[in-house]
């Protein structure tokens, strides 16, 4: 399966868009007409062909442009990639996981060959051909996590497990929905989730942590999370709030369809073999309202979800300034027909 990689931007002139095929495979996250936080974790099993779940690591038409955007972010702000020294084994584990998965599932784009510890990695879309020694950092141009994640869509956190908790001791985070690795590094599961409203009282984090502490190697899991973003901007970090925060004031009833994007995060978790760490991947998919309503059941359902969203979530997700306008715009795409549970 050869992917046609698009040339597009996630900043300045915002030329990002989804092809009809990318719209069809968008991981729409709502299986009912209302939304509330829950421990929505399921096995990360292969999904239907061409879906975002077909392979453990999903590469799509936005790959090359996203990697260019990541390089720009890292150039401006190297602290988006940080790793405490004890995480080096987990970094190699991650490199192995990503290279093996990409080479296995997209052989026309990536090739990995091994001769003992001597590995050769070929990445055709980015024009890379790198021979290196697995386990020897001096043989790569960047440390292993940074090397491989400059070539893989999505943000990644490496979590160390100790004292019955998970610790964010390593990560590369350039496409985040308003949280900061530089702020969270070294925190544990409860600490970095502290700002989330309502979920603590529902016991969501207590149960999720208990589940993850027992995550088994070879049995990855996934969940979907979502928010909304004005303009297709990948880097909505607190560090750059001065660049994108004001975008929220530019939404009008006329431009909702073009400016307002649903942003879905496909989050997956794997237990890593040598380090016993966990990798948490956060792969962001964006779709503007005009594209979303080309699937009538999505337009109908998102209207209802947003209309009924609890004020605490509207506030936390940063939707307050344009929530009402978006609900009004989507109401034109809701004929009131009953919907059934499921996607
Ligand atoms: C939000 C990280 C796993 C549920 C967040 C935030 C971070 C984060 C950094 C933003 C908090 C802020 O406002 O600063 C992680 C990491 C995980 C993980 C590294 C890997 C172990 C989970 C799991 C659940 C979960 C397993 C399952 C229930 C949530 C929810 C939010 C959140 C509900 C609020 C999201 C929103 O409304 O947009 N997470 N998380 N997280 N996380 Fe996690």
mmCIF file of C-alpha atoms in Angstrom, residues 2-343:
data_model
loop_
_atom_site.group_PDB
_atom_site.id
_atom_site.type_symbol
_atom_site.label_atom_id
_atom_site.label_comp_id
_atom_site.label_asym_id
_atom_site.label_seq_id
_atom_site.Cartn_x
_atom_site.Cartn_y
_atom_site.Cartn_z
ATOM 1 C CA UNK A 2 1.749 3.154 -1.193
ATOM 2 C CA UNK A 3 0.694 6.310 0.622
ATOM 3 C CA UNK A 4 0.641 9.625 -1.255
ATOM 4 C CA UNK A 5 2.239 12.014 1.224
ATOM 5 C CA UNK A 6 0.852 15.555 1.123
ATOM 6 C CA UNK A 7 2.777 18.800 1.229
ATOM 7 C CA UNK A 8 0.954 20.944 3.758
ATOM 8 C CA UNK A 9 1.424 23.172 6.801
ATOM 9 C CA UNK A 10 0.106 23.215 10.364
ATOM 10 C CA UNK A 11 0.973 26.885 10.978
ATOM 11 C CA UNK A 12 1.050 30.250 9.166
ATOM 12 C CA UNK A 13 -1.005 29.591 5.993
ATOM 13 C CA UNK A 14 -2.528 26.335 7.370
ATOM 14 C CA UNK A 15 -2.769 24.361 4.149
ATOM 15 C CA UNK A 16 -3.533 21.087 5.997
ATOM 16 C CA UNK A 17 -6.641 19.238 4.851
ATOM 17 C CA UNK A 18 -7.915 15.664 4.701
ATOM 18 C CA UNK A 19 -8.422 13.749 1.455
ATOM 19 C CA UNK A 20 -11.788 11.935 1.119
ATOM 20 C CA UNK A 21 -9.950 8.735 2.063
ATOM 21 C CA UNK A 22 -8.486 10.345 5.196
ATOM 22 C CA UNK A 23 -11.963 11.537 6.184
ATOM 23 C CA UNK A 24 -13.304 7.987 5.815
ATOM 24 C CA UNK A 25 -10.589 6.612 8.136
ATOM 25 C CA UNK A 26 -10.874 9.394 10.734
ATOM 26 C CA UNK A 27 -11.135 7.808 14.223
ATOM 27 C CA UNK A 28 -14.457 9.379 15.219
ATOM 28 C CA UNK A 29 -14.539 8.923 18.999
ATOM 29 C CA UNK A 30 -18.209 9.090 20.031
ATOM 30 C CA UNK A 31 -20.230 5.887 20.265
ATOM 31 C CA UNK A 32 -23.279 7.616 21.737
ATOM 32 C CA UNK A 33 -24.934 11.043 21.825
ATOM 33 C CA UNK A 34 -23.334 12.144 25.105
ATOM 34 C CA UNK A 35 -19.799 12.177 26.483
ATOM 35 C CA UNK A 36 -18.285 11.802 29.917
ATOM 36 C CA UNK A 37 -14.855 10.668 31.113
ATOM 37 C CA UNK A 38 -14.546 6.917 31.665
ATOM 38 C CA UNK A 39 -11.835 4.250 31.788
ATOM 39 C CA UNK A 40 -12.252 3.698 28.056
ATOM 40 C CA UNK A 41 -9.324 1.318 27.595
ATOM 41 C CA UNK A 42 -9.466 -1.586 25.114
ATOM 42 C CA UNK A 43 -6.976 -4.045 23.633
ATOM 43 C CA UNK A 44 -4.946 -2.462 20.816
ATOM 44 C CA UNK A 45 -6.032 -5.159 18.339
ATOM 45 C CA UNK A 46 -5.600 -4.801 14.562
ATOM 46 C CA UNK A 47 -8.683 -3.041 13.182
ATOM 47 C CA UNK A 48 -10.332 -3.120 9.740
ATOM 48 C CA UNK A 49 -8.138 -2.658 6.643
ATOM 49 C CA UNK A 50 -7.379 1.010 5.873
ATOM 50 C CA UNK A 51 -8.688 2.166 9.279
ATOM 51 C CA UNK A 52 -6.501 4.124 11.714
ATOM 52 C CA UNK A 53 -6.418 0.926 13.816
ATOM 53 C CA UNK A 54 -5.231 -1.421 11.056
ATOM 54 C CA UNK A 55 -1.635 -1.396 12.349
ATOM 55 C CA UNK A 56 -0.160 -0.728 15.819
ATOM 56 C CA UNK A 57 1.585 2.406 14.492
ATOM 57 C CA UNK A 58 -0.491 4.327 11.970
ATOM 58 C CA UNK A 59 1.278 6.207 9.155
ATOM 59 C CA UNK A 60 -0.917 8.317 6.878
ATOM 60 C CA UNK A 61 -0.882 10.992 4.163
ATOM 61 C CA UNK A 62 0.190 13.670 6.678
ATOM 62 C CA UNK A 63 3.402 11.822 7.666
ATOM 63 C CA UNK A 64 6.043 13.878 5.866
ATOM 64 C CA UNK A 65 4.436 17.241 6.688
ATOM 65 C CA UNK A 66 4.060 16.279 10.364
ATOM 66 C CA UNK A 67 7.715 15.302 10.585
ATOM 67 C CA UNK A 68 8.695 18.647 9.074
ATOM 68 C CA UNK A 69 6.535 20.433 11.639
ATOM 69 C CA UNK A 70 8.151 18.434 14.477
ATOM 70 C CA UNK A 71 11.617 19.434 13.252
ATOM 71 C CA UNK A 72 10.559 23.103 13.325
ATOM 72 C CA UNK A 73 9.222 22.807 16.882
ATOM 73 C CA UNK A 74 12.398 21.106 18.130
ATOM 74 C CA UNK A 75 14.583 23.702 16.465
ATOM 75 C CA UNK A 76 12.751 26.499 18.295
ATOM 76 C CA UNK A 77 12.400 24.639 21.591
ATOM 77 C CA UNK A 78 14.700 21.648 22.310
ATOM 78 C CA UNK A 79 12.980 21.111 25.707
ATOM 79 C CA UNK A 80 10.062 19.443 23.905
ATOM 80 C CA UNK A 81 12.251 16.334 23.978
ATOM 81 C CA UNK A 82 13.618 15.336 27.386
ATOM 82 C CA UNK A 83 14.797 12.099 28.930
ATOM 83 C CA UNK A 84 16.175 11.373 32.383
ATOM 84 C CA UNK A 85 19.382 9.284 32.279
ATOM 85 C CA UNK A 86 17.834 6.077 33.691
ATOM 86 C CA UNK A 87 15.451 5.907 30.679
ATOM 87 C CA UNK A 88 18.076 5.051 28.080
ATOM 88 C CA UNK A 89 17.118 1.352 27.952
ATOM 89 C CA UNK A 90 13.465 2.336 27.432
ATOM 90 C CA UNK A 91 14.574 4.630 24.604
ATOM 91 C CA UNK A 92 16.169 1.670 22.790
ATOM 92 C CA UNK A 93 13.045 -0.401 23.464
ATOM 93 C CA UNK A 94 10.971 2.330 21.821
ATOM 94 C CA UNK A 95 13.271 2.543 18.815
ATOM 95 C CA UNK A 96 12.900 -1.192 18.297
ATOM 96 C CA UNK A 97 9.107 -1.136 18.670
ATOM 97 C CA UNK A 98 8.614 1.689 16.172
ATOM 98 C CA UNK A 99 11.138 0.551 13.571
ATOM 99 C CA UNK A 100 9.863 -3.041 13.617
ATOM 100 C CA UNK A 101 6.228 -1.999 13.360
ATOM 101 C CA UNK A 102 6.789 0.565 10.590
ATOM 102 C CA UNK A 103 9.006 -1.780 8.537
ATOM 103 C CA UNK A 104 6.610 -4.716 8.914
ATOM 104 C CA UNK A 105 3.441 -2.831 8.011
ATOM 105 C CA UNK A 106 4.724 -0.293 5.469
ATOM 106 C CA UNK A 107 7.516 -2.241 3.687
ATOM 107 C CA UNK A 108 7.377 -0.009 0.591
ATOM 108 C CA UNK A 109 8.321 2.994 2.761
ATOM 109 C CA UNK A 110 10.543 1.589 5.548
ATOM 110 C CA UNK A 111 13.079 -1.264 5.774
ATOM 111 C CA UNK A 112 14.881 -2.602 8.837
ATOM 112 C CA UNK A 113 17.658 -5.174 8.452
ATOM 113 C CA UNK A 114 19.558 -6.709 11.363
ATOM 114 C CA UNK A 115 22.858 -8.545 11.600
ATOM 115 C CA UNK A 116 23.173 -9.136 15.332
ATOM 116 C CA UNK A 117 23.468 -5.657 16.854
ATOM 117 C CA UNK A 118 24.338 -4.089 13.495
ATOM 118 C CA UNK A 119 21.084 -2.589 12.194
ATOM 119 C CA UNK A 120 20.279 -0.711 9.004
ATOM 120 C CA UNK A 121 17.215 1.520 8.793
ATOM 121 C CA UNK A 122 15.924 2.882 5.508
ATOM 122 C CA UNK A 123 13.186 5.533 5.550
ATOM 123 C CA UNK A 124 12.299 6.332 1.934
ATOM 124 C CA UNK A 125 9.750 9.177 2.456
ATOM 125 C CA UNK A 126 12.312 11.153 4.480
ATOM 126 C CA UNK A 127 15.351 10.024 2.459
ATOM 127 C CA UNK A 128 17.214 8.376 5.359
ATOM 128 C CA UNK A 129 19.553 5.384 5.187
ATOM 129 C CA UNK A 130 21.221 4.819 8.577
ATOM 130 C CA UNK A 131 23.440 1.968 9.741
ATOM 131 C CA UNK A 132 23.992 1.825 13.511
ATOM 132 C CA UNK A 133 24.753 -0.462 16.429
ATOM 133 C CA UNK A 134 21.720 -1.214 18.594
ATOM 134 C CA UNK A 135 22.572 -0.126 22.150
ATOM 135 C CA UNK A 136 25.413 2.239 21.142
ATOM 136 C CA UNK A 137 24.201 5.863 21.205
ATOM 137 C CA UNK A 138 27.385 7.098 19.535
ATOM 138 C CA UNK A 139 26.307 5.439 16.264
ATOM 139 C CA UNK A 140 23.140 7.580 15.826
ATOM 140 C CA UNK A 141 22.869 11.329 15.094
ATOM 141 C CA UNK A 142 20.398 11.785 18.012
ATOM 142 C CA UNK A 143 19.639 9.790 21.183
ATOM 143 C CA UNK A 144 17.467 6.758 20.267
ATOM 144 C CA UNK A 145 14.038 8.136 21.299
ATOM 145 C CA UNK A 146 14.595 11.440 19.530
ATOM 146 C CA UNK A 147 16.064 9.681 16.486
ATOM 147 C CA UNK A 148 13.108 7.379 15.919
ATOM 148 C CA UNK A 149 10.335 9.810 16.915
ATOM 149 C CA UNK A 150 11.599 12.465 14.508
ATOM 150 C CA UNK A 151 10.462 9.822 12.015
ATOM 151 C CA UNK A 152 7.159 8.691 13.547
ATOM 152 C CA UNK A 153 3.843 10.560 13.779
ATOM 153 C CA UNK A 154 2.516 11.222 17.283
ATOM 154 C CA UNK A 155 3.920 12.291 20.626
ATOM 155 C CA UNK A 156 5.505 9.710 22.932
ATOM 156 C CA UNK A 157 5.996 9.511 26.707
ATOM 157 C CA UNK A 158 8.135 6.848 28.353
ATOM 158 C CA UNK A 159 6.896 5.977 31.820
ATOM 159 C CA UNK A 160 9.044 4.355 34.461
ATOM 160 C CA UNK A 161 7.210 2.037 36.837
ATOM 161 C CA UNK A 162 8.192 2.094 40.527
ATOM 162 C CA UNK A 163 6.514 2.524 43.949
ATOM 163 C CA UNK A 164 3.188 1.342 42.418
ATOM 164 C CA UNK A 165 3.054 4.385 40.182
ATOM 165 C CA UNK A 166 4.034 5.543 36.695
ATOM 166 C CA UNK A 167 6.526 8.395 36.301
ATOM 167 C CA UNK A 168 6.856 10.594 33.228
ATOM 168 C CA UNK A 169 10.636 10.420 33.031
ATOM 169 C CA UNK A 170 11.063 10.757 29.270
ATOM 170 C CA UNK A 171 9.172 12.019 26.240
ATOM 171 C CA UNK A 172 8.924 13.929 22.994
ATOM 172 C CA UNK A 173 5.881 16.175 22.900
ATOM 173 C CA UNK A 174 5.437 18.592 19.991
ATOM 174 C CA UNK A 175 1.760 18.120 19.007
ATOM 175 C CA UNK A 176 0.030 18.437 22.347
ATOM 176 C CA UNK A 177 -3.362 19.757 23.389
ATOM 177 C CA UNK A 178 -2.181 22.405 25.856
ATOM 178 C CA UNK A 179 0.051 20.529 28.291
ATOM 179 C CA UNK A 180 3.792 20.686 28.745
ATOM 180 C CA UNK A 181 6.388 17.933 28.991
ATOM 181 C CA UNK A 182 8.839 20.420 30.469
ATOM 182 C CA UNK A 183 6.336 21.058 33.289
ATOM 183 C CA UNK A 184 5.283 17.420 33.772
ATOM 184 C CA UNK A 185 8.661 15.678 33.517
ATOM 185 C CA UNK A 186 9.345 13.648 36.669
ATOM 186 C CA UNK A 187 5.680 13.734 37.783
ATOM 187 C CA UNK A 188 3.629 10.636 38.530
ATOM 188 C CA UNK A 189 0.281 9.521 37.041
ATOM 189 C CA UNK A 190 -1.868 11.290 39.657
ATOM 190 C CA UNK A 191 0.229 14.454 39.632
ATOM 191 C CA UNK A 192 0.176 15.072 35.855
ATOM 192 C CA UNK A 193 -3.578 14.314 35.765
ATOM 193 C CA UNK A 194 -4.310 16.723 38.626
ATOM 194 C CA UNK A 195 -5.810 19.515 36.413
ATOM 195 C CA UNK A 196 -8.482 17.247 34.867
ATOM 196 C CA UNK A 197 -11.958 18.064 36.302
ATOM 197 C CA UNK A 198 -14.550 15.530 37.564
ATOM 198 C CA UNK A 199 -12.569 12.389 36.623
ATOM 199 C CA UNK A 200 -10.752 12.132 39.976
ATOM 200 C CA UNK A 201 -14.052 12.051 41.896
ATOM 201 C CA UNK A 202 -15.362 9.356 39.548
ATOM 202 C CA UNK A 203 -12.351 7.164 40.421
ATOM 203 C CA UNK A 204 -11.301 7.103 36.749
ATOM 204 C CA UNK A 205 -7.597 7.658 37.407
ATOM 205 C CA UNK A 206 -7.369 5.237 40.314
ATOM 206 C CA UNK A 207 -8.821 2.418 38.187
ATOM 207 C CA UNK A 208 -6.815 3.341 35.082
ATOM 208 C CA UNK A 209 -3.532 3.354 37.032
ATOM 209 C CA UNK A 210 -4.282 -0.015 38.620
ATOM 210 C CA UNK A 211 -4.959 -1.451 35.169
ATOM 211 C CA UNK A 212 -1.780 -0.016 33.650
ATOM 212 C CA UNK A 213 0.506 -1.220 36.443
ATOM 213 C CA UNK A 214 -0.437 -4.740 35.314
ATOM 214 C CA UNK A 215 -0.013 -4.114 31.584
ATOM 215 C CA UNK A 216 1.587 -7.174 29.984
ATOM 216 C CA UNK A 217 4.243 -7.286 27.301
ATOM 217 C CA UNK A 218 2.739 -8.164 23.905
ATOM 218 C CA UNK A 219 -0.752 -7.024 24.937
ATOM 219 C CA UNK A 220 -0.906 -3.293 24.123
ATOM 220 C CA UNK A 221 -4.028 -1.274 24.872
ATOM 221 C CA UNK A 222 -5.534 1.924 23.466
ATOM 222 C CA UNK A 223 -8.055 4.657 24.168
ATOM 223 C CA UNK A 224 -9.397 7.701 22.371
ATOM 224 C CA UNK A 225 -9.381 11.209 23.796
ATOM 225 C CA UNK A 226 -10.599 14.367 22.077
ATOM 226 C CA UNK A 227 -10.648 18.140 22.162
ATOM 227 C CA UNK A 228 -11.116 20.949 19.641
ATOM 228 C CA UNK A 229 -8.554 23.202 17.965
ATOM 229 C CA UNK A 230 -8.928 26.420 15.993
ATOM 230 C CA UNK A 231 -7.114 26.103 12.660
ATOM 231 C CA UNK A 232 -5.276 22.841 11.972
ATOM 232 C CA UNK A 233 -2.437 23.648 14.346
ATOM 233 C CA UNK A 234 -0.515 20.673 15.700
ATOM 234 C CA UNK A 235 1.568 22.580 18.240
ATOM 235 C CA UNK A 236 -0.970 23.928 20.732
ATOM 236 C CA UNK A 237 1.468 23.902 23.644
ATOM 237 C CA UNK A 238 1.417 26.175 26.715
ATOM 238 C CA UNK A 239 4.904 27.282 25.608
ATOM 239 C CA UNK A 240 3.381 28.771 22.448
ATOM 240 C CA UNK A 241 0.040 29.914 23.890
ATOM 241 C CA UNK A 242 0.835 33.472 22.829
ATOM 242 C CA UNK A 243 0.783 32.256 19.211
ATOM 243 C CA UNK A 244 -2.432 30.228 19.188
ATOM 244 C CA UNK A 245 -4.566 31.334 22.186
ATOM 245 C CA UNK A 246 -5.860 34.348 20.293
ATOM 246 C CA UNK A 247 -7.076 32.139 17.420
ATOM 247 C CA UNK A 248 -10.052 31.288 19.622
ATOM 248 C CA UNK A 249 -11.276 34.875 19.312
ATOM 249 C CA UNK A 250 -11.326 34.685 15.503
ATOM 250 C CA UNK A 251 -14.230 32.227 15.202
ATOM 251 C CA UNK A 252 -17.426 33.717 13.711
ATOM 252 C CA UNK A 253 -20.723 32.041 12.736
ATOM 253 C CA UNK A 254 -19.541 32.276 9.100
ATOM 254 C CA UNK A 255 -16.159 30.552 9.504
ATOM 255 C CA UNK A 256 -16.966 27.762 12.022
ATOM 256 C CA UNK A 257 -16.958 25.108 9.263
ATOM 257 C CA UNK A 258 -13.455 26.046 8.186
ATOM 258 C CA UNK A 259 -11.755 27.054 11.436
ATOM 259 C CA UNK A 260 -13.111 24.719 14.099
ATOM 260 C CA UNK A 261 -11.468 21.291 14.142
ATOM 261 C CA UNK A 262 -12.265 18.175 16.103
ATOM 262 C CA UNK A 263 -8.944 16.864 17.396
ATOM 263 C CA UNK A 264 -8.869 13.183 18.302
ATOM 264 C CA UNK A 265 -5.982 11.501 20.072
ATOM 265 C CA UNK A 266 -5.439 7.814 19.488
ATOM 266 C CA UNK A 267 -3.485 6.875 22.606
ATOM 267 C CA UNK A 268 -1.804 3.485 22.851
ATOM 268 C CA UNK A 269 0.236 1.872 25.617
ATOM 269 C CA UNK A 270 2.815 -0.905 25.374
ATOM 270 C CA UNK A 271 4.899 -2.617 28.057
ATOM 271 C CA UNK A 272 8.519 -2.532 26.900
ATOM 272 C CA UNK A 273 10.677 -5.680 27.092
ATOM 273 C CA UNK A 274 14.103 -4.704 28.502
ATOM 274 C CA UNK A 275 13.269 -1.700 30.662
ATOM 275 C CA UNK A 276 9.799 -2.767 31.927
ATOM 276 C CA UNK A 277 8.801 0.851 31.168
ATOM 277 C CA UNK A 278 5.542 1.723 29.412
ATOM 278 C CA UNK A 279 5.353 3.767 26.241
ATOM 279 C CA UNK A 280 2.334 6.026 25.839
ATOM 280 C CA UNK A 281 1.763 7.242 22.282
ATOM 281 C CA UNK A 282 -0.536 10.155 21.502
ATOM 282 C CA UNK A 283 -1.387 10.350 17.821
ATOM 283 C CA UNK A 284 -3.437 13.435 16.909
ATOM 284 C CA UNK A 285 -5.953 13.447 14.037
ATOM 285 C CA UNK A 286 -7.671 16.682 13.034
ATOM 286 C CA UNK A 287 -10.785 17.282 10.947
ATOM 287 C CA UNK A 288 -12.559 20.575 10.243
ATOM 288 C CA UNK A 289 -16.312 20.813 10.759
ATOM 289 C CA UNK A 290 -16.983 21.095 6.993
ATOM 290 C CA UNK A 291 -15.147 17.813 6.408
ATOM 291 C CA UNK A 292 -16.743 16.111 9.398
ATOM 292 C CA UNK A 293 -20.341 16.768 8.300
ATOM 293 C CA UNK A 294 -19.673 15.000 4.989
ATOM 294 C CA UNK A 295 -20.427 11.927 7.133
ATOM 295 C CA UNK A 296 -24.009 12.805 8.190
ATOM 296 C CA UNK A 297 -24.100 10.559 11.279
ATOM 297 C CA UNK A 298 -20.948 12.251 12.630
ATOM 298 C CA UNK A 299 -22.405 15.739 12.202
ATOM 299 C CA UNK A 300 -25.605 14.709 13.959
ATOM 300 C CA UNK A 301 -23.767 13.031 16.810
ATOM 301 C CA UNK A 302 -21.142 15.723 17.417
ATOM 302 C CA UNK A 303 -23.930 18.299 17.596
ATOM 303 C CA UNK A 304 -25.590 16.346 20.389
ATOM 304 C CA UNK A 305 -22.353 15.601 22.245
ATOM 305 C CA UNK A 306 -21.294 19.261 22.244
ATOM 306 C CA UNK A 307 -24.781 20.525 23.111
ATOM 307 C CA UNK A 308 -24.867 18.321 26.213
ATOM 308 C CA UNK A 309 -21.224 18.685 27.277
ATOM 309 C CA UNK A 310 -20.782 19.497 30.971
ATOM 310 C CA UNK A 311 -19.624 23.099 31.594
ATOM 311 C CA UNK A 312 -16.541 21.830 33.449
ATOM 312 C CA UNK A 313 -15.410 19.991 30.309
ATOM 313 C CA UNK A 314 -16.233 22.952 28.025
ATOM 314 C CA UNK A 315 -14.002 25.085 30.233
ATOM 315 C CA UNK A 316 -11.168 22.549 30.684
ATOM 316 C CA UNK A 317 -10.984 21.748 26.978
ATOM 317 C CA UNK A 318 -10.792 25.486 26.192
ATOM 318 C CA UNK A 319 -13.989 25.616 24.111
ATOM 319 C CA UNK A 320 -15.812 28.411 25.996
ATOM 320 C CA UNK A 321 -15.368 31.171 23.394
ATOM 321 C CA UNK A 322 -16.686 29.218 20.409
ATOM 322 C CA UNK A 323 -18.728 26.354 21.894
ATOM 323 C CA UNK A 324 -22.114 28.059 21.342
ATOM 324 C CA UNK A 325 -21.316 29.060 17.751
ATOM 325 C CA UNK A 326 -20.172 25.522 16.930
ATOM 326 C CA UNK A 327 -23.304 23.949 18.430
ATOM 327 C CA UNK A 328 -25.449 26.376 16.370
ATOM 328 C CA UNK A 329 -23.515 25.599 13.191
ATOM 329 C CA UNK A 330 -23.763 21.836 13.746
ATOM 330 C CA UNK A 331 -27.499 22.062 14.533
ATOM 331 C CA UNK A 332 -28.047 22.644 10.803
ATOM 332 C CA UNK A 333 -26.629 19.159 10.267
ATOM 333 C CA UNK A 334 -28.823 17.435 12.851
ATOM 334 C CA UNK A 335 -32.207 16.384 11.461
ATOM 335 C CA UNK A 336 -33.241 15.006 14.852
ATOM 336 C CA UNK A 337 -33.143 11.402 13.651
ATOM 337 C CA UNK A 338 -32.536 8.845 16.407
ATOM 338 C CA UNK A 339 -28.994 7.447 16.484
ATOM 339 C CA UNK A 340 -28.004 3.989 17.593
ATOM 340 C CA UNK A 341 -25.086 3.211 19.918
ATOM 341 C CA UNK A 342 -21.786 2.549 18.108
ATOM 342 C CA UNK A 343 -19.819 4.471 15.516
#
